């Protein structure tokens, strides 16, 4: 059990900087998920924590100990790899025992610990098999068994579910979460799947081009994204972005879209946005914040010529154009329109986001 | 006007169709023919070695004889220092070559596969390039080198020569074998706290075993069968190897070839190779294709 700290950590390959100054403070027993597109530096950061990559700059602390110069075996961490990395010539029991043998624990204790880990993960009946005789889900469990058996200070997961099919992925997701409840240990989990990040994390770290875009609780990232990148990455389907201007008319503020549509900004939000009046902005609205026409305060009307309809069962996605931009809305399937129809919609302006078109930072968060 | 319904086709029989069976039979026949062509010399040598010496000499073409005799093997004892001396020399040289080749090529292959160091590709290229040098063309310098080292007419000297010529292929083989071990396994072992030595012994070597078996087998066969270097570097009759003995047997007294004794010698020489191949063939096939497909 330990706190994990990254202080201005840098990784460069020649002139290319894969990780550009990442600072994080991960509490004891916290489950933190690194998420971002491929090449964003999340896996590199994880591998630096593991000691599999040299750190070009900055400091990593596990507990109170700077681990920069320690080898992976001395950091008291356990890692679950994307392809599980089970030793193919050893049985499941031998795979799990390997790390304990390296610590020169007495044989009875090794046996007891293997039995306990196998019990926890329901793999007792697989102990004598070899990895080639296991299914993907079973291998995944063995890989986790190998990690939990040594009671490490930090658990590291490197996209552990990406080789499983969709159904198994959801199942293993809940199992990992349950395991973390059962054995609370500081955990860093890397994924490119924002749904995994949202469902599993205590806190999510969104990375992009080698920097941390935002760190926070899943709901906070969803409700108050700090940048256009986070707003677009978190939430499915993705947030709609429209070029717009913020215009003032007396006390009231309006969003003026490029097709001339005017959307009234609710008075509660207008106060903080007044200083941006007259500037170009990027208007962001989630598909869930668009609904059928309603006459309530905070909702702005918009007429939509429906382009495409995607029924998903409980909800239906509709696509339509406003000026030069395409928008997506998520509606209740009951009373959903057909393609080609024109439908009166309303936008929940209390849930709108505004971003600076140049810096892409949020003006509303 | 109605046309008569076409006659029903004969009901399809269960199992493979006629063409399938014909194809299979043709395949079987061709395979059988090839097997006979390849096995014939071995069977013929084997059969002749157990004939009485006179019969082997008089009628070497006949495959089988009514009389069974170990006379030919007994006669081998009178060739030079006796066949068992030559066999022992061959075993010592072959095993020595295998041991030395494995001891050098496994760490070398591991180094080339898993470490990055300056001049790596250049060194590897140079090692591989030595495969292009015909052995016969450097016999004289080799002879001189061995003489200076005092290893001429010594079994150990011959082991050194064989090992040298075995190494390029063996290092190449072992590098491929270690390349085929996924990097994630090494990382997992390092996180598990394995030392470099444990990593090699417990993870890398077991996984590269097919490669090592292939290397060992090639080293054994080449050292076992080699004739020219053994003939030139060894001058003591008690140090000769089996292939040299075979030549001595065949060019017997007054130029008459003692077919029986020769076949007995050939059989003795072949048996270890065949046994070794059968023992290691499982690894051998896996070793040669290692890294070919992911």
XYZ file of C-alpha atoms in Angstrom:
659
model
C 0.000 0.000 0.000
C 1.555 3.268 -0.983
C 1.101 6.684 -2.438
C 2.484 7.111 -5.961
C 3.881 10.454 -7.049
C 5.137 11.629 -10.426
C 7.034 14.904 -10.421
C 7.489 16.550 -13.810
C 8.327 13.215 -15.449
C 9.765 13.430 -18.958
C 10.534 10.717 -21.505
C 12.332 11.584 -24.693
C 13.507 9.393 -27.546
C 16.164 11.517 -29.230
C 14.474 14.807 -30.024
C 10.968 13.348 -29.779
C 9.379 13.856 -26.367
C 6.845 11.105 -25.728
C 5.999 12.336 -22.223
C 6.377 16.043 -21.564
C 6.383 16.837 -17.878
C 3.712 14.756 -16.196
C 3.006 15.473 -12.531
C 0.519 13.347 -10.642
C -0.235 12.533 -7.041
C -2.027 9.213 -6.642
C -3.315 8.415 -3.162
C -2.913 5.147 -1.330
C -5.521 2.579 -2.473
C -6.734 4.841 -5.254
C -7.754 3.395 -8.646
C -6.486 5.749 -11.323
C -7.047 5.221 -15.040
C -4.819 6.770 -17.713
C -6.833 7.266 -20.874
C -6.058 8.834 -24.219
C -5.619 8.083 -27.904
C -2.746 5.881 -29.048
C 0.590 7.638 -28.895
C -0.498 9.994 -26.120
C 2.186 8.733 -23.733
C -0.040 6.819 -21.311
C 1.672 3.460 -21.785
C 5.114 5.059 -21.701
C 4.226 6.714 -18.403
C 3.056 3.390 -17.005
C 6.238 1.667 -18.162
C 8.313 4.361 -16.484
C 6.444 3.717 -13.236
C 7.160 -0.007 -13.719
C 10.838 0.650 -14.405
C 10.705 -0.861 -17.873
C 11.658 2.475 -19.444
C 14.337 4.839 -18.251
C 13.104 8.190 -16.995
C 14.606 11.060 -19.003
C 13.716 13.690 -16.414
C 11.751 14.252 -13.205
C 11.115 11.931 -10.290
C 8.858 8.983 -9.501
C 8.126 8.137 -5.866
C 6.484 4.963 -4.580
C 5.711 5.480 -0.923
C 8.433 7.849 0.224
C 11.120 6.277 -1.934
C 12.430 7.768 -5.179
C 12.509 4.791 -7.543
C 14.134 6.402 -10.598
C 17.240 4.239 -10.356
C 15.622 1.039 -9.071
C 15.056 -1.914 -11.387
C 11.505 -3.181 -11.942
C 12.053 -6.053 -9.524
C 12.985 -3.727 -6.673
C 10.026 -1.378 -6.934
C 7.507 -3.714 -5.317
C 4.994 -3.410 -8.129
C 2.999 -5.942 -10.128
C 1.927 -5.535 -13.722
C -0.713 -7.150 -15.898
C 0.274 -6.989 -19.555
C -1.939 -6.538 -22.593
C -1.022 -10.004 -23.922
C -0.838 -11.403 -20.353
C 2.851 -12.427 -20.774
C 2.362 -15.767 -19.025
C 5.380 -18.064 -19.154
C 4.259 -20.656 -21.736
C 6.459 -23.480 -20.450
C 5.182 -23.290 -16.869
C 1.879 -24.371 -15.368
C -0.476 -21.798 -13.918
C 0.773 -22.606 -10.406
C 4.398 -22.228 -11.502
C 3.566 -18.965 -13.233
C 2.073 -17.575 -10.055
C 4.862 -18.996 -7.889
C 7.674 -17.535 -9.977
C 7.733 -14.096 -8.356
C 7.485 -15.589 -4.858
C 10.417 -17.900 -5.579
C 12.464 -14.857 -6.531
C 11.753 -13.449 -3.069
C 13.033 -16.753 -1.606
C 9.906 -17.340 0.452
C 9.592 -20.726 2.168
C 7.767 -23.381 0.126
C 4.748 -23.795 2.451
C 4.097 -20.073 2.365
C 4.312 -20.012 -1.435
C 1.805 -22.861 -1.618
C -0.540 -21.127 0.812
C -0.380 -17.844 -1.082
C -1.006 -19.529 -4.449
C -4.012 -21.329 -2.982
C -5.410 -18.077 -1.579
C -4.914 -16.158 -4.836
C -6.414 -18.998 -6.874
C -9.403 -19.054 -4.527
C -9.941 -15.313 -4.915
C -9.866 -15.510 -8.705
C -11.679 -18.869 -9.042
C -8.803 -20.530 -10.903
C -8.076 -23.325 -8.417
C -9.013 -26.016 -10.944
C -6.695 -24.481 -13.555
C -3.522 -24.561 -11.457
C -1.977 -27.574 -13.190
C -2.720 -26.425 -16.743
C -0.421 -24.565 -19.070
C -1.299 -21.160 -20.548
C -1.890 -22.635 -24.013
C -4.747 -24.707 -22.569
C -6.580 -21.656 -21.214
C -9.141 -19.330 -22.766
C -8.543 -15.588 -23.018
C -10.559 -14.825 -19.886
C -8.782 -17.538 -17.892
C -5.363 -16.263 -18.963
C -6.452 -12.826 -17.860
C -7.291 -14.181 -14.436
C -3.993 -16.020 -14.141
C -2.174 -12.816 -15.044
C -4.065 -11.078 -12.254
C -3.309 -13.960 -9.896
C 0.369 -13.518 -10.596
C -0.036 -9.853 -9.703
C -2.064 -10.138 -6.486
C -0.093 -13.040 -5.000
C 2.833 -10.831 -4.103
C 0.892 -8.079 -2.292
C 2.607 -5.297 -4.206
C 2.553 -1.640 -3.278
C 1.210 -0.688 -6.698
C -0.757 -2.589 -9.349
C -0.152 -1.625 -12.959
C -2.510 -2.669 -15.754
C -1.512 -2.083 -19.382
C -4.677 -2.318 -21.512
C -5.463 -5.707 -19.984
C -8.869 -6.149 -21.593
C -8.161 -5.151 -25.169
C -7.576 -8.751 -26.329
C -10.962 -9.963 -25.062
C -14.268 -9.913 -26.898
C -16.791 -7.229 -26.003
C -18.916 -9.353 -23.677
C -15.993 -10.770 -21.709
C -14.478 -7.323 -21.482
C -17.502 -6.003 -19.608
C -17.422 -9.017 -17.284
C -13.709 -8.729 -16.530
C -14.121 -5.004 -16.036
C -16.477 -5.555 -13.135
C -14.254 -8.330 -11.788
C -11.198 -6.108 -11.693
C -13.257 -3.456 -9.943
C -14.530 -6.019 -7.425
C -11.003 -7.289 -6.872
C -9.877 -3.780 -6.092
C -12.655 -3.476 -3.487
C -11.537 -6.781 -1.975
C -7.814 -6.003 -1.999
C -7.571 -2.218 -1.941
C -4.203 -1.381 -3.511
C -2.946 1.670 -5.336
C -3.708 0.925 -8.985
C -2.766 2.533 -12.271
C -4.754 1.258 -15.214
C -4.042 2.235 -18.813
C -6.713 2.051 -21.497
C -7.748 3.804 -24.687
C -11.392 3.025 -23.975
C -13.120 5.937 -22.266
C -15.997 3.691 -21.106
C -13.506 1.547 -19.163
C -11.984 4.697 -17.742
C -15.325 6.149 -16.654
C -16.675 2.938 -15.134
C -13.592 1.785 -13.240
C -11.716 4.829 -12.068
C -11.752 6.715 -8.810
C -9.951 9.343 -10.812
C -9.261 9.547 -14.540
C -6.144 11.066 -16.086
C -6.778 12.159 -19.667
C -3.539 12.347 -21.626
C -2.862 13.824 -25.046
C 0.417 14.330 -26.893
C 2.527 13.566 -23.845
C 0.817 15.875 -21.375
C -1.991 15.512 -18.842
C -5.027 17.336 -20.236
C -7.066 16.882 -17.090
C -7.219 14.731 -13.976
C -10.383 14.277 -11.997
C -13.302 12.094 -11.002
C -15.149 10.589 -13.976
C -18.273 12.689 -13.443
C -16.225 15.847 -13.115
C -14.531 15.185 -16.469
C -17.909 14.609 -18.039
C -19.601 17.656 -16.561
C -16.723 20.128 -16.574
C -14.098 19.199 -19.162
C -11.135 21.548 -18.989
C -10.414 21.456 -22.704
C -12.024 20.675 -26.033
C -9.923 17.502 -26.203
C -11.284 16.146 -22.914
C -14.803 17.175 -23.857
C -14.546 15.280 -27.140
C -12.825 12.249 -25.655
C -15.035 11.631 -22.620
C -18.652 10.711 -23.286
C -20.132 8.543 -25.995
C -21.270 9.605 -28.525
C -18.858 12.481 -28.635
C -19.753 16.100 -27.878
C -20.842 18.314 -30.801
C -18.602 21.283 -31.539
C -19.812 24.306 -33.546
C -17.991 27.503 -34.494
C -19.914 30.436 -33.024
C -19.727 33.993 -31.667
C -20.729 35.156 -28.235
C -22.796 38.322 -28.663
C -24.189 40.670 -26.020
C -27.611 42.318 -26.347
C -28.230 44.496 -23.368
C -27.821 42.304 -20.322
C -28.477 39.104 -22.226
C -25.863 36.964 -23.979
C -26.478 34.905 -27.111
C -24.581 32.250 -28.983
C -24.684 33.126 -32.677
C -24.097 30.068 -34.882
C -22.690 30.465 -38.387
C -26.105 29.820 -40.003
C -27.580 32.729 -38.046
C -29.287 30.666 -35.330
C -29.359 32.480 -32.001
C -29.268 30.500 -28.775
C -29.919 32.391 -25.540
C -27.379 31.837 -22.761
C -29.135 31.281 -19.393
C -28.809 34.236 -17.030
C -26.996 32.105 -14.406
C -24.163 31.427 -16.812
C -24.147 34.792 -18.563
C -22.558 36.515 -15.551
C -19.249 34.648 -15.811
C -19.154 34.755 -19.601
C -19.786 38.463 -20.060
C -16.078 39.288 -20.450
C -15.879 37.074 -23.548
C -18.740 38.905 -25.304
C -17.973 39.791 -28.917
C -15.359 37.043 -29.374
C -15.339 33.934 -31.506
C -15.906 30.750 -29.459
C -16.340 27.023 -30.008
C -19.763 26.009 -28.802
C -19.930 22.484 -27.370
C -23.086 20.550 -26.586
C -23.472 16.853 -25.767
C -25.956 14.751 -27.773
C -27.726 14.009 -24.466
C -28.340 17.744 -23.921
C -30.491 18.031 -27.041
C -34.134 16.939 -26.774
C -37.568 17.413 -28.284
C -38.954 20.977 -28.147
C -39.793 22.142 -24.651
C -40.778 25.489 -23.257
C -38.671 25.629 -20.155
C -36.212 28.241 -18.977
C -32.654 27.421 -20.022
C -33.722 25.540 -23.169
C -33.178 27.179 -26.565
C -35.218 26.116 -29.631
C -33.650 24.733 -32.795
C -35.289 23.239 -35.904
C -33.556 20.188 -37.354
C -33.866 18.648 -40.831
C -33.043 15.010 -39.937
C -30.327 13.547 -42.088
C -29.760 10.109 -40.605
C -31.352 8.025 -37.839
C -29.599 5.296 -35.815
C -31.896 3.345 -33.492
C -29.956 1.848 -30.548
C -32.918 0.367 -28.675
C -33.626 2.564 -25.669
C -32.276 5.640 -27.397
C -32.072 6.758 -31.010
C -29.275 8.837 -32.463
C -30.282 11.482 -34.971
C -27.936 13.452 -37.186
C -28.708 16.857 -38.720
C -26.896 19.885 -40.106
C -26.690 23.415 -38.797
C -24.861 25.703 -41.149
C -21.583 24.025 -42.043
C -21.589 21.664 -39.063
C -23.154 18.281 -38.468
C -24.791 17.634 -35.101
C -25.805 14.517 -33.299
C -28.579 14.211 -30.738
C -29.553 11.315 -28.530
C -33.337 11.040 -28.138
C -35.665 8.662 -26.399
C -36.669 6.095 -29.008
C -40.343 6.762 -28.323
C -41.448 9.440 -30.766
C -38.100 9.507 -32.566
C -38.330 11.006 -36.062
C -37.592 9.403 -39.420
C -34.855 10.550 -41.785
C -35.982 13.424 -43.999
C -38.398 14.858 -41.441
C -37.991 18.264 -39.870
C -38.212 18.158 -36.107
C -38.445 20.955 -33.578
C -35.708 20.412 -30.991
C -34.470 22.252 -27.917
C -30.980 22.570 -26.540
C -30.385 22.498 -22.796
C -28.209 25.581 -22.589
C -27.445 25.082 -18.893
C -25.294 22.151 -20.042
C -23.464 23.982 -22.805
C -19.677 24.334 -22.985
C -17.624 27.108 -24.556
C -14.011 26.769 -25.641
C -11.430 29.243 -26.805
C -10.942 28.435 -30.536
C -7.178 29.125 -30.292
C -6.100 27.522 -27.002
C -9.006 25.018 -26.955
C -9.236 25.528 -23.176
C -12.687 25.709 -21.652
C -14.225 29.117 -20.938
C -16.974 27.607 -18.817
C -15.288 25.005 -16.593
C -44.889 -32.205 -75.114
C -43.232 -33.381 -71.955
C -39.689 -34.574 -71.637
C -38.862 -37.639 -69.605
C -37.427 -36.879 -66.216
C -33.701 -37.446 -66.160
C -32.585 -40.659 -64.508
C -31.618 -40.228 -60.904
C -27.915 -39.985 -60.300
C -26.533 -42.908 -58.297
C -26.930 -42.215 -54.610
C -23.848 -40.593 -53.181
C -21.882 -43.023 -51.066
C -20.762 -41.916 -47.686
C -17.066 -41.276 -47.089
C -14.442 -39.928 -49.491
C -15.263 -39.800 -53.206
C -13.526 -41.900 -55.845
C -11.272 -39.039 -56.960
C -10.289 -38.396 -53.358
C -9.320 -42.031 -52.930
C -7.395 -42.099 -56.217
C -5.533 -38.965 -55.215
C -4.699 -40.415 -51.843
C -3.453 -43.688 -53.393
C -1.259 -41.809 -55.875
C 0.154 -39.720 -53.056
C 0.823 -42.850 -51.023
C 2.552 -44.608 -53.940
C 4.821 -41.660 -54.710
C 5.718 -41.307 -51.040
C 6.430 -45.027 -50.801
C 8.666 -44.898 -53.881
C 10.628 -41.965 -52.517
C 10.976 -43.653 -49.131
C 12.345 -46.789 -50.802
C 14.852 -44.781 -52.829
C 16.103 -43.004 -49.712
C 16.047 -46.015 -47.399
C 17.560 -48.542 -49.820
C 21.257 -47.720 -49.219
C 20.736 -47.804 -45.463
C 18.898 -51.117 -45.560
C 21.467 -52.536 -47.972
C 24.425 -51.546 -45.767
C 22.666 -52.897 -42.734
C 21.814 -56.221 -44.396
C 25.294 -56.709 -45.827
C 26.977 -56.059 -42.494
C 25.338 -59.155 -41.044
C 26.281 -61.523 -43.856
C 29.232 -63.899 -43.498
C 32.319 -62.111 -44.826
C 32.788 -64.395 -47.818
C 29.219 -63.988 -48.941
C 29.354 -60.216 -48.561
C 32.421 -60.196 -50.765
C 31.099 -62.634 -53.335
C 27.604 -61.279 -53.708
C 27.313 -57.771 -52.267
C 24.223 -56.867 -54.313
C 21.973 -59.516 -52.784
C 19.905 -57.980 -50.033
C 19.365 -60.950 -47.778
C 21.352 -63.999 -46.859
C 20.272 -67.175 -45.125
C 23.266 -67.101 -42.794
C 23.440 -64.515 -40.023
C 26.947 -63.621 -38.892
C 28.792 -61.055 -36.814
C 32.029 -61.915 -38.552
C 32.273 -58.540 -40.275
C 32.076 -56.737 -36.954
C 34.764 -58.974 -35.518
C 36.991 -58.183 -38.492
C 36.600 -54.455 -37.750
C 38.474 -55.052 -34.531
C 41.554 -55.894 -36.532
C 41.458 -52.718 -38.589
C 44.170 -50.428 -37.253
C 43.717 -49.890 -33.544
C 40.260 -51.501 -33.511
C 36.899 -49.898 -34.316
C 36.067 -49.060 -30.708
C 39.112 -46.750 -30.470
C 37.892 -44.834 -33.521
C 34.341 -44.810 -32.277
C 35.504 -43.451 -28.927
C 37.514 -40.737 -30.717
C 34.494 -39.808 -32.837
C 32.222 -39.670 -29.796
C 34.705 -37.509 -27.912
C 35.133 -35.119 -30.816
C 31.415 -34.900 -31.603
C 30.394 -34.355 -27.978
C 33.213 -31.874 -27.458
C 32.073 -29.930 -30.511
C 28.453 -29.977 -29.342
C 29.413 -28.792 -25.868
C 31.697 -26.004 -27.022
C 29.286 -24.875 -29.749
C 26.385 -24.680 -27.294
C 28.515 -22.944 -24.659
C 29.475 -20.220 -27.111
C 26.482 -19.879 -29.433
C 23.769 -19.679 -26.738
C 25.235 -16.634 -24.925
C 26.291 -15.103 -28.255
C 22.812 -15.545 -29.737
C 21.276 -14.130 -26.560
C 23.569 -11.126 -26.739
C 22.828 -10.425 -30.385
C 19.102 -10.832 -29.815
C 18.433 -8.998 -26.558
C 21.146 -6.379 -26.105
C 21.978 -3.312 -28.144
C 25.634 -2.363 -28.403
C 27.782 -0.328 -30.788
C 28.891 -2.222 -33.879
C 26.281 -4.913 -33.298
C 25.173 -5.410 -36.877
C 28.732 -5.135 -38.171
C 29.982 -7.861 -35.819
C 27.022 -10.053 -36.685
C 27.645 -9.543 -40.403
C 31.311 -10.471 -40.037
C 30.422 -13.623 -38.088
C 27.906 -14.598 -40.760
C 30.322 -13.765 -43.576
C 32.715 -16.468 -42.381
C 30.114 -18.977 -43.589
C 31.085 -17.964 -47.132
C 34.696 -19.132 -46.770
C 35.193 -22.649 -48.173
C 36.731 -24.824 -45.501
C 39.223 -26.429 -47.898
C 40.692 -23.074 -48.928
C 42.086 -22.344 -45.457
C 43.337 -25.815 -44.558
C 46.994 -24.788 -44.850
C 46.762 -21.721 -42.579
C 44.663 -23.748 -40.132
C 47.311 -26.442 -40.108
C 49.982 -23.840 -39.353
C 47.915 -22.216 -36.609
C 47.313 -25.559 -34.927
C 50.983 -26.410 -35.205
C 51.993 -23.139 -33.512
C 49.436 -23.794 -30.763
C 50.763 -27.320 -30.330
C 47.282 -28.685 -31.083
C 48.125 -30.462 -34.279
C 47.438 -34.196 -34.085
C 45.200 -33.554 -31.059
C 41.521 -34.315 -30.655
C 40.999 -31.024 -28.807
C 42.551 -29.127 -31.711
C 40.080 -30.783 -34.051
C 37.200 -29.887 -31.711
C 38.325 -26.255 -31.888
C 38.366 -26.352 -35.684
C 34.927 -27.962 -35.906
C 33.466 -25.546 -33.370
C 34.814 -22.561 -35.270
C 33.129 -23.661 -38.452
C 29.929 -24.561 -36.637
C 29.569 -21.210 -34.869
C 28.238 -18.832 -37.563
C 25.221 -21.006 -38.282
C 24.728 -21.787 -34.593
C 24.852 -18.147 -33.498
C 22.401 -17.245 -36.255
C 20.100 -20.063 -35.116
C 20.244 -19.065 -31.453
C 19.683 -15.392 -32.212
C 16.503 -16.323 -34.080
C 15.443 -18.616 -31.248
C 15.830 -15.828 -28.684
C 14.204 -13.299 -31.023
C 11.116 -15.490 -31.011
C 10.706 -15.089 -27.237
C 8.275 -12.153 -26.752
C 9.700 -9.066 -25.062
C 6.740 -8.945 -22.670
C 7.854 -12.234 -21.076
C 11.229 -10.736 -20.263
C 9.573 -7.649 -18.835
C 7.207 -9.767 -16.763
C 10.157 -11.728 -15.376
C 12.030 -8.537 -14.556
C 9.007 -7.193 -12.698
C 8.784 -10.543 -10.891
C 12.270 -9.775 -9.626
C 14.267 -12.267 -11.696
C 17.996 -11.609 -12.003
C 19.627 -11.689 -15.430
C 20.873 -15.209 -14.694
C 17.459 -16.455 -13.505
C 15.863 -14.834 -16.522
C 18.139 -16.759 -18.880
C 17.972 -20.037 -17.000
C 14.252 -20.177 -16.133
C 12.587 -18.230 -18.962
C 14.797 -17.762 -22.012
C 16.588 -21.107 -22.221
C 13.520 -23.346 -21.853
C 11.796 -21.324 -24.573
C 14.860 -21.389 -26.844
C 15.403 -25.114 -26.285
C 14.247 -26.190 -29.773
C 16.840 -23.857 -31.245
C 19.550 -25.223 -28.956
C 18.576 -28.808 -29.842
C 18.872 -28.004 -33.536
C 22.263 -26.410 -32.998
C 23.432 -29.419 -30.976
C 22.259 -31.856 -33.622
C 23.950 -30.052 -36.489
C 27.167 -29.748 -34.490
C 27.084 -33.456 -33.676
C 26.361 -34.607 -37.234
C 28.942 -32.340 -38.833
C 31.674 -33.301 -36.359
C 30.737 -36.965 -36.596
C 30.808 -37.120 -40.375
C 33.713 -34.768 -41.088
C 36.553 -36.425 -43.001
C 38.981 -34.001 -44.649
C 40.116 -32.018 -41.599
C 40.364 -35.174 -39.503
C 42.507 -36.815 -42.179
C 44.861 -33.854 -42.430
C 45.164 -32.736 -38.804
C 45.435 -36.180 -37.213
C 48.488 -38.303 -37.889
C 48.434 -40.847 -35.070
C 46.577 -44.051 -35.871
C 45.114 -44.166 -32.352
C 43.554 -40.736 -32.852
C 41.671 -41.397 -36.083
C 37.908 -41.054 -36.300
C 35.293 -43.368 -37.798
C 35.222 -41.794 -41.290
C 39.004 -42.303 -41.592
C 38.631 -45.881 -40.425
C 36.055 -46.460 -43.145
C 38.507 -45.356 -45.808
C 41.186 -47.607 -44.348
C 38.778 -50.538 -44.402
C 37.687 -49.956 -47.969
C 41.219 -49.686 -49.305
C 42.204 -52.988 -47.766
C 44.863 -55.456 -48.718
C 45.909 -55.532 -52.400
C 43.212 -53.087 -53.323
C 40.435 -55.568 -52.662
C 37.517 -53.917 -50.966
C 36.305 -55.834 -47.924
C 32.632 -55.110 -48.505
C 31.433 -56.861 -45.376
C 33.715 -55.000 -42.987
C 33.013 -51.715 -44.756
C 29.262 -52.156 -44.402
C 29.683 -53.059 -40.747
C 31.692 -49.862 -40.245
C 29.092 -47.805 -42.101
C 26.320 -49.278 -40.000
C 28.180 -48.465 -36.809
C 28.732 -44.918 -38.018
C 25.119 -44.393 -39.066
C 23.322 -45.716 -36.013
C 24.150 -42.842 -33.597
C 23.152 -40.248 -36.201
C 19.828 -41.911 -36.875
C 19.089 -42.335 -33.172
C 19.981 -38.715 -32.457
C 17.816 -37.473 -35.282
C 14.826 -39.523 -34.153
C 15.337 -38.322 -30.602
C 15.567 -34.641 -31.479
C 13.414 -34.349 -34.591
C 10.515 -32.867 -32.644
C 12.713 -29.965 -31.524
C 14.534 -29.812 -34.825
C 11.467 -28.907 -36.878
C 10.326 -26.343 -34.324
C 13.847 -24.916 -34.105
C 14.249 -24.365 -37.815
C 10.923 -22.591 -38.147
C 11.329 -20.471 -34.996
C 10.548 -16.857 -35.710
C 9.317 -17.714 -39.185
C 5.703 -17.115 -38.232
C 4.474 -15.160 -35.248
